[in-house]
Amino acid sequence: MASTSNFRDYPMGPHLRQYMGIDDASYTGHQRQDRPSADESSALEAWLSSACRTRAPLGGDALIDLLDELVTMDLPRAALVLADAHPEELIASDFRARLALGVAAMLCADYGVAEDHLRAAQALIPAEPAPYVNLTQIYLEQGELAAAETWCTAGLDAEPNHFTLWDLLAEVWRDQHGEYLPEYLMAFAEKRCSWAGLALAANLTTTGDRYLKVNLLERIYQQGERDHQFLIELTGAYGVAGDFGKIPSLVWQAERLASKGLPWQLHLHGAQAHLALAQRDEALARLAKVAADANLPDEARSAIDELTEEAQALAPKTDADALH
């Protein structure tokens, strides 16, 4: 069996490092830029499969943390073997463990095992959407559309505005309803009072009515919906409709109400609206505010840089402009 020193440069989380006895001083995986090769991953999985059969069992929390981490690291076989080497009662009634093992089995195409774990996870926390998503994906993969629809709609009962579940429902219904799919989705979304479903139905509609999504979502806004993801959809719809004047005040109000700041997408929609309205300084101020977030993803940074360059290219307002 390979030594743990062979894996010091393998990118891994803290729980696996602790399990393997790799201390912070010797670990170099965080410096690595490329992804591990298939051979490296296979070697690590082989090491873990051997080690877990000879070591003392982990405690419940430590085991579940490690299972979760292995699945995140795309080492699903290692997660399944590790679970098999431990007493079943450590995972039987734990939602996180059941979900992790269900996903691991899915990744290994062991759908029977995946179903067992995911159904158990759903029974433990019925309001959590992840098991519904994964079970729907399994049944879609196997062509079992009736079962896929059952689990997908049950998931939407639990979380009516779950984007992935709506996308999956559209996939389940696509062949059945054909060109009428948007109408069926819209009717189903109305029953669920789901803005996410209405947004998807509007996106799939081919009538060319660019105000359809605005009209659907404005009604939800007037009913008091202020979820940030909803506001991203609404401001995006305003932008597509060319109704830029409504976006800045909506973003400003959302910012005033937010306790932990706004999603970067809302800031960018606000900046784009200011640019469309030739409000250079306001756009730059909005972009500077969101750029200060150190945790932005690369796609956000790229969009901010592009919009900042566009804003800087606009001529600044003069005193004479302010008089008009």
PDB file of C-alpha atoms in Angstrom:
ATOM      1  CA  MET A   1       0.000   0.000   0.000  1.00  0.00           C
ATOM      2  CA  ALA A   2       1.254   3.479  -0.858  1.00  0.00           C
ATOM      3  CA  SER A   3       2.520   5.690   1.949  1.00  0.00           C
ATOM      4  CA  THR A   4       0.526   8.735   2.996  1.00  0.00           C
ATOM      5  CA  SER A   5       3.532  10.827   1.971  1.00  0.00           C
ATOM      6  CA  ASN A   6       2.639   9.983  -1.646  1.00  0.00           C
ATOM      7  CA  PHE A   7      -0.532  12.038  -1.279  1.00  0.00           C
ATOM      8  CA  ARG A   8       0.760  15.197   0.373  1.00  0.00           C
ATOM      9  CA  ASP A   9       0.281  17.175  -2.831  1.00  0.00           C
ATOM     10  CA  TYR A  10      -3.210  15.779  -3.512  1.00  0.00           C
ATOM     11  CA  PRO A  11      -5.851  18.514  -2.983  1.00  0.00           C
ATOM     12  CA  MET A  12      -7.971  17.409  -0.037  1.00  0.00           C
ATOM     13  CA  GLY A  13     -10.046  18.764   2.806  1.00  0.00           C
ATOM     14  CA  PRO A  14      -9.099  18.940   6.492  1.00  0.00           C
ATOM     15  CA  HIS A  15     -11.018  15.812   7.539  1.00  0.00           C
ATOM     16  CA  LEU A  16      -9.218  13.570   5.059  1.00  0.00           C
ATOM     17  CA  ARG A  17      -5.854  15.103   5.970  1.00  0.00           C
ATOM     18  CA  GLN A  18      -6.530  14.339   9.617  1.00  0.00           C
ATOM     19  CA  TYR A  19      -7.590  10.776   8.802  1.00  0.00           C
ATOM     20  CA  MET A  20      -4.412  10.230   6.782  1.00  0.00           C
ATOM     21  CA  GLY A  21      -2.155  11.882   9.355  1.00  0.00           C
ATOM     22  CA  ILE A  22      -0.923  14.594   6.979  1.00  0.00           C
ATOM     23  CA  ASP A  23      -0.110  17.678   9.022  1.00  0.00           C
ATOM     24  CA  ASP A  24      -0.409  21.263   7.809  1.00  0.00           C
ATOM     25  CA  ALA A  25       3.355  21.695   7.591  1.00  0.00           C
ATOM     26  CA  SER A  26       3.819  18.860   5.090  1.00  0.00           C
ATOM     27  CA  TYR A  27       0.602  19.340   3.094  1.00  0.00           C
ATOM     28  CA  THR A  28       1.124  21.020  -0.304  1.00  0.00           C
ATOM     29  CA  GLY A  29      -2.141  20.193  -2.080  1.00  0.00           C
ATOM     30  CA  HIS A  30      -3.427  23.742  -1.661  1.00  0.00           C
ATOM     31  CA  GLN A  31      -0.577  24.979  -3.881  1.00  0.00           C
ATOM     32  CA  ARG A  32      -1.474  22.718  -6.761  1.00  0.00           C
ATOM     33  CA  GLN A  33      -3.081  24.263  -9.854  1.00  0.00           C
ATOM     34  CA  ASP A  34      -4.050  21.168 -11.875  1.00  0.00           C
ATOM     35  CA  ARG A  35      -6.656  18.542 -11.062  1.00  0.00           C
ATOM     36  CA  PRO A  36      -5.500  15.100  -9.884  1.00  0.00           C
ATOM     37  CA  SER A  37      -5.270  12.506 -12.638  1.00  0.00           C
ATOM     38  CA  ALA A  38      -7.499   9.434 -12.751  1.00  0.00           C
ATOM     39  CA  ASP A  39      -4.537   7.285 -11.703  1.00  0.00           C
ATOM     40  CA  GLU A  40      -3.852   9.495  -8.682  1.00  0.00           C
ATOM     41  CA  SER A  41      -7.492   9.360  -7.623  1.00  0.00           C
ATOM     42  CA  SER A  42      -7.568   5.579  -8.037  1.00  0.00           C
ATOM     43  CA  ALA A  43      -4.426   5.233  -5.932  1.00  0.00           C
ATOM     44  CA  LEU A  44      -5.911   7.355  -3.158  1.00  0.00           C
ATOM     45  CA  GLU A  45      -9.173   5.398  -3.234  1.00  0.00           C
ATOM     46  CA  ALA A  46      -7.206   2.149  -3.023  1.00  0.00           C
ATOM     47  CA  TRP A  47      -5.276   3.463  -0.011  1.00  0.00           C
ATOM     48  CA  LEU A  48      -8.475   4.507   1.741  1.00  0.00           C
ATOM     49  CA  SER A  49     -10.190   1.195   0.974  1.00  0.00           C
ATOM     50  CA  SER A  50      -7.331  -0.685   2.596  1.00  0.00           C
ATOM     51  CA  ALA A  51      -6.837   1.680   5.530  1.00  0.00           C
ATOM     52  CA  CYS A  52     -10.462   1.829   6.642  1.00  0.00           C
ATOM     53  CA  ARG A  53     -10.615  -1.967   7.025  1.00  0.00           C
ATOM     54  CA  THR A  54      -7.697  -2.078   9.442  1.00  0.00           C
ATOM     55  CA  ARG A  55      -8.245   1.084  11.491  1.00  0.00           C
ATOM     56  CA  ALA A  56     -10.478   1.592  14.482  1.00  0.00           C
ATOM     57  CA  PRO A  57     -13.906   2.945  13.470  1.00  0.00           C
ATOM     58  CA  LEU A  58     -14.407   6.695  13.485  1.00  0.00           C
ATOM     59  CA  GLY A  59     -16.954   8.379  15.722  1.00  0.00           C
ATOM     60  CA  GLY A  60     -20.269   9.420  14.190  1.00  0.00           C
ATOM     61  CA  ASP A  61     -19.523  13.100  13.500  1.00  0.00           C
ATOM     62  CA  ALA A  62     -15.998  12.398  12.244  1.00  0.00           C
ATOM     63  CA  LEU A  63     -17.274   9.671   9.919  1.00  0.00           C
ATOM     64  CA  ILE A  64     -20.039  11.836   8.471  1.00  0.00           C
ATOM     65  CA  ASP A  65     -17.709  14.804   7.943  1.00  0.00           C
ATOM     66  CA  LEU A  66     -15.274  12.538   6.090  1.00  0.00           C
ATOM     67  CA  LEU A  67     -17.993  10.943   3.949  1.00  0.00           C
ATOM     68  CA  ASP A  68     -19.243  14.384   2.944  1.00  0.00           C
ATOM     69  CA  GLU A  69     -15.725  15.502   2.098  1.00  0.00           C
ATOM     70  CA  LEU A  70     -14.926  12.427  -0.002  1.00  0.00           C
ATOM     71  CA  VAL A  71     -18.029  12.952  -2.139  1.00  0.00           C
ATOM     72  CA  THR A  72     -17.151  16.627  -2.581  1.00  0.00           C
ATOM     73  CA  MET A  73     -13.659  15.534  -3.676  1.00  0.00           C
ATOM     74  CA  ASP A  74     -15.198  13.208  -6.298  1.00  0.00           C
ATOM     75  CA  LEU A  75     -14.045  10.053  -4.506  1.00  0.00           C
ATOM     76  CA  PRO A  76     -17.435   8.317  -4.276  1.00  0.00           C
ATOM     77  CA  ARG A  77     -16.151   4.745  -4.151  1.00  0.00           C
ATOM     78  CA  ALA A  78     -13.977   5.592  -1.174  1.00  0.00           C
ATOM     79  CA  ALA A  79     -17.009   7.053   0.607  1.00  0.00           C
ATOM     80  CA  LEU A  80     -19.049   3.888   0.026  1.00  0.00           C
ATOM     81  CA  VAL A  81     -16.228   1.602   1.181  1.00  0.00           C
ATOM     82  CA  LEU A  82     -15.616   3.751   4.255  1.00  0.00           C
ATOM     83  CA  ALA A  83     -19.290   3.568   5.201  1.00  0.00           C
ATOM     84  CA  ASP A  84     -19.342  -0.216   4.746  1.00  0.00           C
ATOM     85  CA  ALA A  85     -16.411  -0.513   7.158  1.00  0.00           C
ATOM     86  CA  HIS A  86     -18.375   1.179   9.959  1.00  0.00           C
ATOM     87  CA  PRO A  87     -21.404   0.130  12.007  1.00  0.00           C
ATOM     88  CA  GLU A  88     -24.638   0.878  10.137  1.00  0.00           C
ATOM     89  CA  GLU A  89     -26.176   2.656  13.111  1.00  0.00           C
ATOM     90  CA  LEU A  90     -23.664   5.505  12.711  1.00  0.00           C
ATOM     91  CA  ILE A  91     -25.304   6.560   9.446  1.00  0.00           C
ATOM     92  CA  ALA A  92     -28.806   5.075   9.550  1.00  0.00           C
ATOM     93  CA  SER A  93     -30.524   8.085  11.107  1.00  0.00           C
ATOM     94  CA  ASP A  94     -28.256  10.883   9.881  1.00  0.00           C
ATOM     95  CA  PHE A  95     -29.556  12.963   6.967  1.00  0.00           C
ATOM     96  CA  ARG A  96     -26.153  14.241   5.862  1.00  0.00           C
ATOM     97  CA  ALA A  97     -24.654  10.755   5.777  1.00  0.00           C
ATOM     98  CA  ARG A  98     -27.577   9.295   3.855  1.00  0.00           C
ATOM     99  CA  LEU A  99     -27.484  12.123   1.322  1.00  0.00           C
ATOM    100  CA  ALA A 100     -23.715  11.864   0.830  1.00  0.00           C
ATOM    101  CA  LEU A 101     -23.896   8.109   0.311  1.00  0.00           C
ATOM    102  CA  GLY A 102     -26.853   8.480  -2.033  1.00  0.00           C
ATOM    103  CA  VAL A 103     -24.884  10.916  -4.179  1.00  0.00           C
ATOM    104  CA  ALA A 104     -21.808   8.665  -3.993  1.00  0.00           C
ATOM    105  CA  ALA A 105     -23.822   5.683  -5.223  1.00  0.00           C
ATOM    106  CA  MET A 106     -25.312   7.822  -8.019  1.00  0.00           C
ATOM    107  CA  LEU A 107     -21.827   8.794  -9.161  1.00  0.00           C
ATOM    108  CA  CYS A 108     -20.914   5.106  -9.233  1.00  0.00           C
ATOM    109  CA  ALA A 109     -24.118   4.319 -11.199  1.00  0.00           C
ATOM    110  CA  ASP A 110     -25.264   2.020  -8.378  1.00  0.00           C
ATOM    111  CA  TYR A 111     -28.810   3.318  -8.569  1.00  0.00           C
ATOM    112  CA  GLY A 112     -30.412   0.758  -6.273  1.00  0.00           C
ATOM    113  CA  VAL A 113     -28.117   1.701  -3.387  1.00  0.00           C
ATOM    114  CA  ALA A 114     -28.561   5.379  -4.237  1.00  0.00           C
ATOM    115  CA  GLU A 115     -32.348   5.084  -4.077  1.00  0.00           C
ATOM    116  CA  ASP A 116     -32.212   3.407  -0.672  1.00  0.00           C
ATOM    117  CA  HIS A 117     -30.032   6.138   0.829  1.00  0.00           C
ATOM    118  CA  LEU A 118     -31.918   9.014  -0.790  1.00  0.00           C
ATOM    119  CA  ARG A 119     -35.330   7.723   0.223  1.00  0.00           C
ATOM    120  CA  ALA A 120     -34.016   7.369   3.772  1.00  0.00           C
ATOM    121  CA  ALA A 121     -32.659  10.935   3.647  1.00  0.00           C
ATOM    122  CA  GLN A 122     -36.006  12.267   2.417  1.00  0.00           C
ATOM    123  CA  ALA A 123     -37.829  10.495   5.228  1.00  0.00           C
ATOM    124  CA  LEU A 124     -35.473  12.050   7.786  1.00  0.00           C
ATOM    125  CA  ILE A 125     -35.953  15.660   6.571  1.00  0.00           C
ATOM    126  CA  PRO A 126     -38.912  15.872   4.150  1.00  0.00           C
ATOM    127  CA  ALA A 127     -38.494  19.643   3.676  1.00  0.00           C
ATOM    128  CA  GLU A 128     -34.948  19.343   2.280  1.00  0.00           C
ATOM    129  CA  PRO A 129     -35.036  19.416  -1.550  1.00  0.00           C
ATOM    130  CA  ALA A 130     -31.759  17.601  -2.342  1.00  0.00           C
ATOM    131  CA  PRO A 131     -33.114  14.016  -2.099  1.00  0.00           C
ATOM    132  CA  TYR A 132     -36.003  14.896  -4.415  1.00  0.00           C
ATOM    133  CA  VAL A 133     -33.585  16.365  -6.959  1.00  0.00           C
ATOM    134  CA  ASN A 134     -31.319  13.328  -6.915  1.00  0.00           C
ATOM    135  CA  LEU A 135     -34.151  10.793  -7.041  1.00  0.00           C
ATOM    136  CA  THR A 136     -35.729  12.643  -9.966  1.00  0.00           C
ATOM    137  CA  GLN A 137     -32.389  12.573 -11.786  1.00  0.00           C
ATOM    138  CA  ILE A 138     -32.048   8.830 -11.172  1.00  0.00           C
ATOM    139  CA  TYR A 139     -35.481   8.056 -12.594  1.00  0.00           C
ATOM    140  CA  LEU A 140     -34.922  10.358 -15.566  1.00  0.00           C
ATOM    141  CA  GLU A 141     -31.646   8.586 -16.274  1.00  0.00           C
ATOM    142  CA  GLN A 142     -33.480   5.254 -16.239  1.00  0.00           C
ATOM    143  CA  GLY A 143     -36.377   6.525 -18.359  1.00  0.00           C
ATOM    144  CA  GLU A 144     -38.912   6.066 -15.549  1.00  0.00           C
ATOM    145  CA  LEU A 145     -40.819   9.287 -16.217  1.00  0.00           C
ATOM    146  CA  ALA A 146     -43.785   8.560 -13.944  1.00  0.00           C
ATOM    147  CA  ALA A 147     -41.512   8.028 -10.941  1.00  0.00           C
ATOM    148  CA  ALA A 148     -39.451  11.072 -11.925  1.00  0.00           C
ATOM    149  CA  GLU A 149     -42.594  13.213 -12.057  1.00  0.00           C
ATOM    150  CA  THR A 150     -43.791  11.902  -8.684  1.00  0.00           C
ATOM    151  CA  TRP A 151     -40.557  12.784  -6.906  1.00  0.00           C
ATOM    152  CA  CYS A 152     -40.112  16.069  -8.735  1.00  0.00           C
ATOM    153  CA  THR A 153     -43.592  17.359  -7.915  1.00  0.00           C
ATOM    154  CA  ALA A 154     -43.214  16.158  -4.319  1.00  0.00           C
ATOM    155  CA  GLY A 155     -40.016  18.183  -4.136  1.00  0.00           C
ATOM    156  CA  LEU A 156     -41.844  21.252  -5.408  1.00  0.00           C
ATOM    157  CA  ASP A 157     -44.418  20.733  -2.673  1.00  0.00           C
ATOM    158  CA  ALA A 158     -41.516  20.959  -0.219  1.00  0.00           C
ATOM    159  CA  GLU A 159     -39.733  23.864  -1.956  1.00  0.00           C
ATOM    160  CA  PRO A 160     -41.910  25.596  -4.591  1.00  0.00           C
ATOM    161  CA  ASN A 161     -39.153  27.921  -5.838  1.00  0.00           C
ATOM    162  CA  HIS A 162     -36.365  25.406  -6.358  1.00  0.00           C
ATOM    163  CA  PHE A 163     -34.842  26.197  -9.759  1.00  0.00           C
ATOM    164  CA  THR A 164     -33.335  22.760 -10.399  1.00  0.00           C
ATOM    165  CA  LEU A 165     -36.597  20.969  -9.645  1.00  0.00           C
ATOM    166  CA  TRP A 166     -38.424  23.209 -12.120  1.00  0.00           C
ATOM    167  CA  ASP A 167     -35.794  22.504 -14.774  1.00  0.00           C
ATOM    168  CA  LEU A 168     -36.182  18.783 -14.113  1.00  0.00           C
ATOM    169  CA  LEU A 169     -39.972  19.002 -14.344  1.00  0.00           C
ATOM    170  CA  ALA A 170     -39.634  20.698 -17.726  1.00  0.00           C
ATOM    171  CA  GLU A 171     -37.385  17.843 -18.831  1.00  0.00           C
ATOM    172  CA  VAL A 172     -39.846  15.231 -17.550  1.00  0.00           C
ATOM    173  CA  TRP A 173     -42.758  16.894 -19.358  1.00  0.00           C
ATOM    174  CA  ARG A 174     -40.972  17.940 -22.558  1.00  0.00           C
ATOM    175  CA  ASP A 175     -41.938  14.983 -24.755  1.00  0.00           C
ATOM    176  CA  GLN A 176     -45.405  14.670 -23.221  1.00  0.00           C
ATOM    177  CA  HIS A 177     -46.483  18.292 -23.735  1.00  0.00           C
ATOM    178  CA  GLY A 178     -44.268  19.443 -26.609  1.00  0.00           C
ATOM    179  CA  GLU A 179     -44.980  23.006 -27.729  1.00  0.00           C
ATOM    180  CA  TYR A 180     -47.534  23.420 -24.937  1.00  0.00           C
ATOM    181  CA  LEU A 181     -44.924  22.807 -22.228  1.00  0.00           C
ATOM    182  CA  PRO A 182     -44.764  26.492 -21.121  1.00  0.00           C
ATOM    183  CA  GLU A 183     -48.538  26.560 -20.619  1.00  0.00           C
ATOM    184  CA  TYR A 184     -48.504  23.430 -18.467  1.00  0.00           C
ATOM    185  CA  LEU A 185     -45.573  24.740 -16.441  1.00  0.00           C
ATOM    186  CA  MET A 186     -47.302  28.087 -15.954  1.00  0.00           C
ATOM    187  CA  ALA A 187     -50.532  26.448 -14.761  1.00  0.00           C
ATOM    188  CA  PHE A 188     -48.605  24.208 -12.374  1.00  0.00           C
ATOM    189  CA  ALA A 189     -46.601  27.186 -11.089  1.00  0.00           C
ATOM    190  CA  GLU A 190     -49.791  29.154 -10.477  1.00  0.00           C
ATOM    191  CA  LYS A 191     -51.116  26.311  -8.312  1.00  0.00           C
ATOM    192  CA  ARG A 192     -47.852  26.266  -6.345  1.00  0.00           C
ATOM    193  CA  CYS A 193     -47.685  30.094  -6.152  1.00  0.00           C
ATOM    194  CA  SER A 194     -44.154  29.676  -7.489  1.00  0.00           C
ATOM    195  CA  TRP A 195     -42.331  32.620  -9.005  1.00  0.00           C
ATOM    196  CA  ALA A 196     -39.488  30.316 -10.081  1.00  0.00           C
ATOM    197  CA  GLY A 197     -41.920  28.208 -12.090  1.00  0.00           C
ATOM    198  CA  LEU A 198     -43.534  31.266 -13.648  1.00  0.00           C
ATOM    199  CA  ALA A 199     -40.110  32.620 -14.583  1.00  0.00           C
ATOM    200  CA  LEU A 200     -39.150  29.350 -16.287  1.00  0.00           C
ATOM    201  CA  ALA A 201     -42.470  29.170 -18.141  1.00  0.00           C
ATOM    202  CA  ALA A 202     -41.976  32.727 -19.397  1.00  0.00           C
ATOM    203  CA  ASN A 203     -38.396  31.947 -20.455  1.00  0.00           C
ATOM    204  CA  LEU A 204     -39.602  28.954 -22.489  1.00  0.00           C
ATOM    205  CA  THR A 205     -42.483  30.809 -24.146  1.00  0.00           C
ATOM    206  CA  THR A 206     -41.820  31.528 -27.819  1.00  0.00           C
ATOM    207  CA  THR A 207     -44.486  34.171 -28.447  1.00  0.00           C
ATOM    208  CA  GLY A 208     -41.917  36.960 -28.462  1.00  0.00           C
ATOM    209  CA  ASP A 209     -43.705  38.858 -25.687  1.00  0.00           C
ATOM    210  CA  ARG A 210     -40.788  40.426 -23.822  1.00  0.00           C
ATOM    211  CA  TYR A 211     -43.137  41.821 -21.169  1.00  0.00           C
ATOM    212  CA  LEU A 212     -44.665  38.450 -20.238  1.00  0.00           C
ATOM    213  CA  LYS A 213     -42.099  37.682 -17.553  1.00  0.00           C
ATOM    214  CA  VAL A 214     -42.289  41.215 -16.168  1.00  0.00           C
ATOM    215  CA  ASN A 215     -46.071  41.021 -15.913  1.00  0.00           C
ATOM    216  CA  LEU A 216     -45.970  37.646 -14.164  1.00  0.00           C
ATOM    217  CA  LEU A 217     -43.264  38.615 -11.673  1.00  0.00           C
ATOM    218  CA  GLU A 218     -44.545  42.127 -10.956  1.00  0.00           C
ATOM    219  CA  ARG A 219     -47.744  40.560  -9.663  1.00  0.00           C
ATOM    220  CA  ILE A 220     -45.687  38.450  -7.245  1.00  0.00           C
ATOM    221  CA  TYR A 221     -43.712  41.531  -6.204  1.00  0.00           C
ATOM    222  CA  GLN A 222     -46.924  43.406  -5.438  1.00  0.00           C
ATOM    223  CA  GLN A 223     -47.929  40.500  -3.203  1.00  0.00           C
ATOM    224  CA  GLY A 224     -44.845  41.173  -1.063  1.00  0.00           C
ATOM    225  CA  GLU A 225     -42.195  38.768  -2.374  1.00  0.00           C
ATOM    226  CA  ARG A 226     -38.700  40.120  -1.669  1.00  0.00           C
ATOM    227  CA  ASP A 227     -36.481  37.030  -1.872  1.00  0.00           C
ATOM    228  CA  HIS A 228     -33.136  38.003  -3.392  1.00  0.00           C
ATOM    229  CA  GLN A 229     -33.255  35.279  -6.041  1.00  0.00           C
ATOM    230  CA  PHE A 230     -36.703  36.503  -7.016  1.00  0.00           C
ATOM    231  CA  LEU A 231     -35.389  40.065  -7.298  1.00  0.00           C
ATOM    232  CA  ILE A 232     -32.593  38.840  -9.563  1.00  0.00           C
ATOM    233  CA  GLU A 233     -35.233  37.328 -11.853  1.00  0.00           C
ATOM    234  CA  LEU A 234     -37.397  40.463 -11.745  1.00  0.00           C
ATOM    235  CA  THR A 235     -34.591  42.930 -12.434  1.00  0.00           C
ATOM    236  CA  GLY A 236     -33.328  40.662 -15.209  1.00  0.00           C
ATOM    237  CA  ALA A 237     -36.813  40.672 -16.730  1.00  0.00           C
ATOM    238  CA  TYR A 238     -36.919  44.465 -16.560  1.00  0.00           C
ATOM    239  CA  GLY A 239     -33.608  44.562 -18.392  1.00  0.00           C
ATOM    240  CA  VAL A 240     -34.817  42.254 -21.175  1.00  0.00           C
ATOM    241  CA  ALA A 241     -37.952  44.388 -21.525  1.00  0.00           C
ATOM    242  CA  GLY A 242     -35.837  47.552 -21.719  1.00  0.00           C
ATOM    243  CA  ASP A 243     -37.533  48.964 -18.625  1.00  0.00           C
ATOM    244  CA  PHE A 244     -34.254  50.013 -16.976  1.00  0.00           C
ATOM    245  CA  GLY A 245     -35.722  52.886 -14.977  1.00  0.00           C
ATOM    246  CA  LYS A 246     -37.388  50.524 -12.496  1.00  0.00           C
ATOM    247  CA  ILE A 247     -34.226  48.627 -11.583  1.00  0.00           C
ATOM    248  CA  PRO A 248     -32.105  51.120  -9.564  1.00  0.00           C
ATOM    249  CA  SER A 249     -34.801  51.937  -7.019  1.00  0.00           C
ATOM    250  CA  LEU A 250     -35.653  48.265  -6.582  1.00  0.00           C
ATOM    251  CA  VAL A 251     -31.996  47.393  -5.936  1.00  0.00           C
ATOM    252  CA  TRP A 252     -31.655  50.329  -3.537  1.00  0.00           C
ATOM    253  CA  GLN A 253     -34.725  49.222  -1.564  1.00  0.00           C
ATOM    254  CA  ALA A 254     -33.458  45.650  -1.406  1.00  0.00           C
ATOM    255  CA  GLU A 255     -30.113  46.899  -0.131  1.00  0.00           C
ATOM    256  CA  ARG A 256     -31.795  48.893   2.616  1.00  0.00           C
ATOM    257  CA  LEU A 257     -33.722  45.820   3.776  1.00  0.00           C
ATOM    258  CA  ALA A 258     -30.851  43.327   3.526  1.00  0.00           C
ATOM    259  CA  SER A 259     -29.115  42.348   6.744  1.00  0.00           C
ATOM    260  CA  LYS A 260     -26.112  40.673   5.059  1.00  0.00           C
ATOM    261  CA  GLY A 261     -25.765  42.498   1.766  1.00  0.00           C
ATOM    262  CA  LEU A 262     -27.051  41.659  -1.698  1.00  0.00           C
ATOM    263  CA  PRO A 263     -26.090  38.918  -4.157  1.00  0.00           C
ATOM    264  CA  TRP A 264     -23.579  40.169  -6.695  1.00  0.00           C
ATOM    265  CA  GLN A 265     -26.073  39.572  -9.515  1.00  0.00           C
ATOM    266  CA  LEU A 266     -28.403  42.240  -8.101  1.00  0.00           C
ATOM    267  CA  HIS A 267     -25.581  44.755  -7.884  1.00  0.00           C
ATOM    268  CA  LEU A 268     -24.659  44.034 -11.505  1.00  0.00           C
ATOM    269  CA  HIS A 269     -28.247  44.411 -12.670  1.00  0.00           C
ATOM    270  CA  GLY A 270     -28.301  47.772 -10.918  1.00  0.00           C
ATOM    271  CA  ALA A 271     -25.047  48.822 -12.573  1.00  0.00           C
ATOM    272  CA  GLN A 272     -26.267  47.689 -15.996  1.00  0.00           C
ATOM    273  CA  ALA A 273     -29.435  49.731 -15.547  1.00  0.00           C
ATOM    274  CA  HIS A 274     -27.428  52.833 -14.638  1.00  0.00           C
ATOM    275  CA  LEU A 275     -25.311  52.331 -17.766  1.00  0.00           C
ATOM    276  CA  ALA A 276     -28.403  51.976 -19.944  1.00  0.00           C
ATOM    277  CA  LEU A 277     -29.657  55.239 -18.436  1.00  0.00           C
ATOM    278  CA  ALA A 278     -26.263  56.908 -19.085  1.00  0.00           C
ATOM    279  CA  GLN A 279     -25.734  57.327 -15.320  1.00  0.00           C
ATOM    280  CA  ARG A 280     -21.967  56.888 -15.328  1.00  0.00           C
ATOM    281  CA  ASP A 281     -21.158  57.859 -11.737  1.00  0.00           C
ATOM    282  CA  GLU A 282     -23.983  55.791 -10.270  1.00  0.00           C
ATOM    283  CA  ALA A 283     -22.855  52.759 -12.273  1.00  0.00           C
ATOM    284  CA  LEU A 284     -19.248  53.124 -11.125  1.00  0.00           C
ATOM    285  CA  ALA A 285     -20.340  53.517  -7.501  1.00  0.00           C
ATOM    286  CA  ARG A 286     -22.440  50.355  -7.687  1.00  0.00           C
ATOM    287  CA  LEU A 287     -19.614  48.418  -9.334  1.00  0.00           C
ATOM    288  CA  ALA A 288     -17.068  49.617  -6.770  1.00  0.00           C
ATOM    289  CA  LYS A 289     -19.353  48.476  -3.973  1.00  0.00           C
ATOM    290  CA  VAL A 290     -19.730  44.931  -5.260  1.00  0.00           C
ATOM    291  CA  ALA A 291     -16.055  44.694  -6.271  1.00  0.00           C
ATOM    292  CA  ALA A 292     -15.080  45.153  -2.623  1.00  0.00           C
ATOM    293  CA  ASP A 293     -16.392  41.656  -1.849  1.00  0.00           C
ATOM    294  CA  ALA A 294     -13.338  39.400  -1.562  1.00  0.00           C
ATOM    295  CA  ASN A 295     -15.381  36.221  -2.096  1.00  0.00           C
ATOM    296  CA  LEU A 296     -16.735  36.954  -5.562  1.00  0.00           C
ATOM    297  CA  PRO A 297     -16.565  34.141  -8.140  1.00  0.00           C
ATOM    298  CA  ASP A 298     -14.463  34.597 -11.262  1.00  0.00           C
ATOM    299  CA  GLU A 299     -17.515  35.144 -13.471  1.00  0.00           C
ATOM    300  CA  ALA A 300     -18.571  38.071 -11.281  1.00  0.00           C
ATOM    301  CA  ARG A 301     -15.088  39.626 -11.385  1.00  0.00           C
ATOM    302  CA  SER A 302     -15.039  39.325 -15.149  1.00  0.00           C
ATOM    303  CA  ALA A 303     -18.457  40.977 -15.492  1.00  0.00           C
ATOM    304  CA  ILE A 304     -17.486  43.776 -13.088  1.00  0.00           C
ATOM    305  CA  ASP A 305     -14.303  44.508 -15.047  1.00  0.00           C
ATOM    306  CA  GLU A 306     -16.211  44.605 -18.327  1.00  0.00           C
ATOM    307  CA  LEU A 307     -18.936  46.899 -16.983  1.00  0.00           C
ATOM    308  CA  THR A 308     -16.401  49.157 -15.253  1.00  0.00           C
ATOM    309  CA  GLU A 309     -14.545  49.607 -18.526  1.00  0.00           C
ATOM    310  CA  GLU A 310     -17.829  50.388 -20.264  1.00  0.00           C
ATOM    311  CA  ALA A 311     -18.799  52.924 -17.585  1.00  0.00           C
ATOM    312  CA  GLN A 312     -15.417  54.637 -17.664  1.00  0.00           C
ATOM    313  CA  ALA A 313     -15.792  55.078 -21.419  1.00  0.00           C
ATOM    314  CA  LEU A 314     -18.900  57.204 -20.868  1.00  0.00           C
ATOM    315  CA  ALA A 315     -18.318  60.932 -20.701  1.00  0.00           C
ATOM    316  CA  PRO A 316     -18.779  62.211 -17.124  1.00  0.00           C
ATOM    317  CA  LYS A 317     -21.623  64.596 -16.469  1.00  0.00           C
ATOM    318  CA  THR A 318     -20.775  68.284 -16.503  1.00  0.00           C
ATOM    319  CA  ASP A 319     -22.404  71.079 -14.536  1.00  0.00           C
ATOM    320  CA  ALA A 320     -24.242  72.037 -17.716  1.00  0.00           C
ATOM    321  CA  ASP A 321     -25.673  68.515 -18.002  1.00  0.00           C
ATOM    322  CA  ALA A 322     -27.030  68.759 -14.470  1.00  0.00           C
ATOM    323  CA  LEU A 323     -29.071  71.828 -15.430  1.00  0.00           C
ATOM    324  CA  HIS A 324     -31.038  69.950 -18.091  1.00  0.00           C
TER     325      HIS A 324
END
